[in-house]
Tab-separated table of C-alpha atoms in Angstrom:
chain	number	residue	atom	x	y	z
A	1	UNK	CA	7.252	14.036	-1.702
A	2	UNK	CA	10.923	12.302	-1.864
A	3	UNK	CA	13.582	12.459	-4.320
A	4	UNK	CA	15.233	9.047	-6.364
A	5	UNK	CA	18.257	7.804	-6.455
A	6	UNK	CA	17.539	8.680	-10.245
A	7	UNK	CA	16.600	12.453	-9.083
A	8	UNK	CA	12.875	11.702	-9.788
A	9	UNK	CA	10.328	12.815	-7.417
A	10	UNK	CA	7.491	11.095	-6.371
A	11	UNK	CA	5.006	10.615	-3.121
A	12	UNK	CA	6.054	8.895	-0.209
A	13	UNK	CA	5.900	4.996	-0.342
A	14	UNK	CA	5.225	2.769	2.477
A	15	UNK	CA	5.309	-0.907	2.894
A	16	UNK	CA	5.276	-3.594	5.926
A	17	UNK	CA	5.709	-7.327	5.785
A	18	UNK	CA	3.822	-8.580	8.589
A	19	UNK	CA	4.347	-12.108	9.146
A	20	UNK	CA	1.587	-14.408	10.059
A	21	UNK	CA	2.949	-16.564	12.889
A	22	UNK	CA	3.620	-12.610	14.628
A	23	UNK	CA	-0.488	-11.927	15.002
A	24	UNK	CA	-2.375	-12.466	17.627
A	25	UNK	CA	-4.532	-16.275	17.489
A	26	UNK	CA	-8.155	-17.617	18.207
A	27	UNK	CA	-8.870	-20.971	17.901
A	28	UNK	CA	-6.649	-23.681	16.931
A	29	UNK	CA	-3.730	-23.070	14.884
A	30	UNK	CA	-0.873	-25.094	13.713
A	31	UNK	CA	2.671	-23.633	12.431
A	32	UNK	CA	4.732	-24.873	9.249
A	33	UNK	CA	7.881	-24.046	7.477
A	34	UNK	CA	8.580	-25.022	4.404
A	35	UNK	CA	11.034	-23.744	1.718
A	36	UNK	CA	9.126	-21.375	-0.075
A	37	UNK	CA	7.960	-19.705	2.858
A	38	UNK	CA	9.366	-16.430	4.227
A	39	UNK	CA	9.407	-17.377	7.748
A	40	UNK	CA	6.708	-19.888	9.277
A	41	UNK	CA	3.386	-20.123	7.635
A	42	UNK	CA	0.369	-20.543	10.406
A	43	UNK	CA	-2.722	-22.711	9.173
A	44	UNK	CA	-6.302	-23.755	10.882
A	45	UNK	CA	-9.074	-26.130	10.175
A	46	UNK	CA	-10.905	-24.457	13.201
A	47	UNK	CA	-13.983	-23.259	11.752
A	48	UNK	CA	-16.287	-23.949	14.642
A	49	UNK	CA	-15.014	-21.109	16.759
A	50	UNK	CA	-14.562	-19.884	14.262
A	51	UNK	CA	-10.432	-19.450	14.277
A	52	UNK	CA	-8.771	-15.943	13.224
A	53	UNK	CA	-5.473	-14.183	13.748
A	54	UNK	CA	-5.385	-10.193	14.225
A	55	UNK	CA	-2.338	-7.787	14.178
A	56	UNK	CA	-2.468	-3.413	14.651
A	57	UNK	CA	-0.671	-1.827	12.005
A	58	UNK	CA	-0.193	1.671	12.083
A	59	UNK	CA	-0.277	3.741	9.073
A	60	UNK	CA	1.438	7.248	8.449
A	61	UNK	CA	-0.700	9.049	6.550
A	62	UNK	CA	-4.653	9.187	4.993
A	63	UNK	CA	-4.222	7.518	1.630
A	64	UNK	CA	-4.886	4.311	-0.507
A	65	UNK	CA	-3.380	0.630	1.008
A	66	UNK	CA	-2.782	-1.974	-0.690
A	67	UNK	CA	-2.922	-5.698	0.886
A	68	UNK	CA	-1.641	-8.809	-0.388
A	69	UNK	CA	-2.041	-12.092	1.374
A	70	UNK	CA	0.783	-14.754	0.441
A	71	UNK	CA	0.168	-18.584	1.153
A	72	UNK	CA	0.212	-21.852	-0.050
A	73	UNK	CA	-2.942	-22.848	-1.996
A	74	UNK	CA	-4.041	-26.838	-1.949
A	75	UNK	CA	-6.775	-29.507	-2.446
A	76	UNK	CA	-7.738	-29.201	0.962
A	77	UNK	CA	-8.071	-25.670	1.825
A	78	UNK	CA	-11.262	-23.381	2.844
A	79	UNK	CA	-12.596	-20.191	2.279
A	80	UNK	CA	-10.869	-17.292	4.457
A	81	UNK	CA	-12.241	-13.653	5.154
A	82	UNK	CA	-10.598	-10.529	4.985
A	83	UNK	CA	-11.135	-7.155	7.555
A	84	UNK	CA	-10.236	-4.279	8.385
A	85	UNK	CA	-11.397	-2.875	11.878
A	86	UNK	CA	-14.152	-5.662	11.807
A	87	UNK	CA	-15.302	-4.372	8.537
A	88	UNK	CA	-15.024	-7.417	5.905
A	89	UNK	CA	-13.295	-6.327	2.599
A	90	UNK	CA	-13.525	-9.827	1.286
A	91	UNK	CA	-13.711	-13.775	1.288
A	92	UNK	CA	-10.933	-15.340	-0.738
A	93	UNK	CA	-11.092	-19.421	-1.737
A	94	UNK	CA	-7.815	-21.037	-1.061
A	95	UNK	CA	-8.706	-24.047	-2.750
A	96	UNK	CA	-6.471	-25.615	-5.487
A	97	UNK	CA	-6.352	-28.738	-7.598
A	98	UNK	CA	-2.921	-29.566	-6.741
A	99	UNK	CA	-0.117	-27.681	-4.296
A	100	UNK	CA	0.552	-24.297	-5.265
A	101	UNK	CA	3.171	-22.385	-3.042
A	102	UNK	CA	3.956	-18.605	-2.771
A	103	UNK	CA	0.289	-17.307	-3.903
A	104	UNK	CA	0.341	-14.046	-3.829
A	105	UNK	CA	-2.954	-12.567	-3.627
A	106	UNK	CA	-4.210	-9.273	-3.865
A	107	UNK	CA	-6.949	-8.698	-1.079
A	108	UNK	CA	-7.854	-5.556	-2.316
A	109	UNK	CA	-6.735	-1.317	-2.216
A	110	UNK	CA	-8.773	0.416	0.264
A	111	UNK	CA	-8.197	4.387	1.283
A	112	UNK	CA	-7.360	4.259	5.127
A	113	UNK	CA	-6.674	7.118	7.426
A	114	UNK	CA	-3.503	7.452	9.384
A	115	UNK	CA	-2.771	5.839	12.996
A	116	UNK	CA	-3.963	2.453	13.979
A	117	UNK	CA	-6.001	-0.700	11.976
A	118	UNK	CA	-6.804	-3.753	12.475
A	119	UNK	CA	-5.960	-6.627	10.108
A	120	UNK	CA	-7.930	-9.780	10.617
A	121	UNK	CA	-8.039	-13.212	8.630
A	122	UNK	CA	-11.237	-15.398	9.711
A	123	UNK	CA	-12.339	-18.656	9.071
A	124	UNK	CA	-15.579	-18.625	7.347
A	125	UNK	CA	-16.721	-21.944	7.489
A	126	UNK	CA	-17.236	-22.866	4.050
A	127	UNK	CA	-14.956	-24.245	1.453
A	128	UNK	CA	-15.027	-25.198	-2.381
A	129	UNK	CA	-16.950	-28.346	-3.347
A	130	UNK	CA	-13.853	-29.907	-4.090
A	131	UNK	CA	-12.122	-29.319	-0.919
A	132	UNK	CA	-11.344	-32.259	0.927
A	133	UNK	CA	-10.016	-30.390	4.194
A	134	UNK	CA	-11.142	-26.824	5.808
A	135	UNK	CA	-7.170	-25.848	6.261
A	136	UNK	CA	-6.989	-21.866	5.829
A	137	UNK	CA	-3.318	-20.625	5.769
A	138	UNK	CA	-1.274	-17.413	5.871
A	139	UNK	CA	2.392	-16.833	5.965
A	140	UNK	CA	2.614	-13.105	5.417
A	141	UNK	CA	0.424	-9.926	4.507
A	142	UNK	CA	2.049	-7.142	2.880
A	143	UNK	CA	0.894	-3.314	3.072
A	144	UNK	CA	1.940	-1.033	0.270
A	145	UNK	CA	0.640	2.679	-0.068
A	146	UNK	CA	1.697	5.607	-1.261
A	147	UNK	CA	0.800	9.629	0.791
A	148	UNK	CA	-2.506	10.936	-0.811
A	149	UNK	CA	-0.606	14.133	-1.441
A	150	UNK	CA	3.058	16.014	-1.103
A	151	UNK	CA	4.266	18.934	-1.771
A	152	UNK	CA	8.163	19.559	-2.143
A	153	UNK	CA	10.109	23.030	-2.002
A	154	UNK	CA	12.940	23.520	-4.688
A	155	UNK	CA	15.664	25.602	-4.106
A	156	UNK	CA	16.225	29.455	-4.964
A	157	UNK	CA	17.470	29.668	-8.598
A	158	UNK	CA	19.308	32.885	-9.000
A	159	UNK	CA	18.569	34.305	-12.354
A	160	UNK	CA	19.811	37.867	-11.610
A	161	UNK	CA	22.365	37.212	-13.967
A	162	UNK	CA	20.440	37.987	-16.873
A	163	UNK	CA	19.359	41.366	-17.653
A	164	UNK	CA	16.930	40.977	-19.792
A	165	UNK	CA	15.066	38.261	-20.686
A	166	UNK	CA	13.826	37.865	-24.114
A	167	UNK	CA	11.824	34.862	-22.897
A	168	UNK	CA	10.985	31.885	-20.508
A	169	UNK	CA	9.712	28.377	-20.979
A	170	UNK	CA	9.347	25.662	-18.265
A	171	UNK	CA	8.425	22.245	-19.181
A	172	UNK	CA	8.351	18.761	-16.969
A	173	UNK	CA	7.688	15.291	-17.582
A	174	UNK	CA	5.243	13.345	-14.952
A	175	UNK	CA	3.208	9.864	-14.766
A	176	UNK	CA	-0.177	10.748	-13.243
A	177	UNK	CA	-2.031	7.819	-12.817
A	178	UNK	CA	-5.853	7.883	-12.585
A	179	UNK	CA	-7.531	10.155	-10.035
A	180	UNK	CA	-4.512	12.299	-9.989
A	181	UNK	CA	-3.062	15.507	-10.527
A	182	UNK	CA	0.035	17.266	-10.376
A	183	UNK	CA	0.072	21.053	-10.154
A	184	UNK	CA	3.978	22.959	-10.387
A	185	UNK	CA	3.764	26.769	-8.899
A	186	UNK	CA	6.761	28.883	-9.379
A	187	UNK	CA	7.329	32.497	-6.626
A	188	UNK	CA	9.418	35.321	-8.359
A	189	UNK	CA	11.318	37.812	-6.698
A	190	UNK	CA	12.537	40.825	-8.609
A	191	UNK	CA	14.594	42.123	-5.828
A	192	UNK	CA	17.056	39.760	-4.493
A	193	UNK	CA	14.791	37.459	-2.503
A	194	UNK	CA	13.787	40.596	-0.261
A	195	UNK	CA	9.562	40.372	-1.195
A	196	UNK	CA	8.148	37.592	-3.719
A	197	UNK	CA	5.610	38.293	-6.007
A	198	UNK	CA	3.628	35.183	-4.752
A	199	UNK	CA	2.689	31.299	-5.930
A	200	UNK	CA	1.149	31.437	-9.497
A	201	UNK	CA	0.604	27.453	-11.402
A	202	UNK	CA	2.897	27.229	-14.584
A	203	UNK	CA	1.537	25.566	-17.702
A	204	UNK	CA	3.714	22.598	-18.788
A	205	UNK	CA	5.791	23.991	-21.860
A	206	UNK	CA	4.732	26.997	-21.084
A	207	UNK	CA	6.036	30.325	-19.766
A	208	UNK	CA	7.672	31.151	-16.083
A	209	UNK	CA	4.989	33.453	-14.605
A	210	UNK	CA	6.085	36.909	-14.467
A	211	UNK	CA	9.279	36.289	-17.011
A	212	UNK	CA	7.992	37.259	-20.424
A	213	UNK	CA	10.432	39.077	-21.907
């Protein structure tokens, strides 16, 4: 769990560019710039070997990954698969009426454990019945996830101060998005940090464990 700039906290977030022209090639594959690429787009009509690129990532922790292939989409494209360790996740049609450039699309969120994967984009060998060309293309993939879980440690607030309490209320405002929780424990010490009374789970608006009056 990491803090804002706006003081917010929220699980770490990871994300990688990986640019096409940087994986590893089979087959035949040509290389292209063009303006509203981010670096140089790599294409194939190779689907006899069939032709695929690979590339390792390596991922920090067990958690959900997102990963979105950008390319240029066109009247003579062909139908690409998507996987992950060998495992296919997906075949995506490139195929478009007329030149589209800077598709971003979303190959899919898939819960991956941490250390190594392999990425790989493969010629299928089959394209849309209005395709006039078997040209796949990539110019990047980009890997977005966020740590399955966190934890974060506040400081000590010093509350000695007060005497007596008539009261305590503590109250927090979170986005928990589906398939997620978020539990707040608070520790009290009565004696000046020398023994804590242990973890107990507060109820939003409700009162500080152990400070009722």
């Amino acid at each position: 769990v990491v803090a804002t700039s706006a003081g917010d906290l929220e699980l770490s977030f990871y994300q990688l560019k990986s640019e096409a022209e940087t994986w590893a090639r089979t087959g035949t594959w040509i290389e292209s710039t063009s303006a509203a690429s981010s670096g140089t787009r790599v294409y194939s009509a190779d689907y006899t070997t069939p032709a695929k690129i690979d590339v390792t990532v390596n991922l920090p922790w067990n958690g959900y990954y997102k990963f979105t292939l950008n390319y240029e989409a066109n009247n003579d494209r062909a139908k690409v698969e998507f996987l992950i360790d060998n495992v296919s996740k997906g075949i995506f049609d490139q195929y478009s009426a007329s030149l589209v450039t800077d598709v971003n699309l979303l190959l899919g969120t898939f819960y991956l454990t941490a250390g190594n994967h392999t990425l790989t984009l493969r010629h299928t060998g089959t394209r849309n019945a209005s395709s006039t060309g078997w040209y796949i293309e990539a110019d990047y993939v980009l890997v977005e996830g966020h740590a399955s879980s966190g934890t974060r440690l506040s400081p000590i607030y010093d509350i000695s101060s007060i005497d007596i309490a008539a009261g305590s209320s503590i109250s927090w405002n979170a986005t928990a998005p589906a398939g997620t929780s978020l539990a707040i424990e608070t520790n009290l010490s009565l004696d000046g940090g020398q023994t804590w009374q242990g973890w107990q789970v507060c109820t939003n608006g409700g009162a500080i464990p152990g400070i009722t009056e």
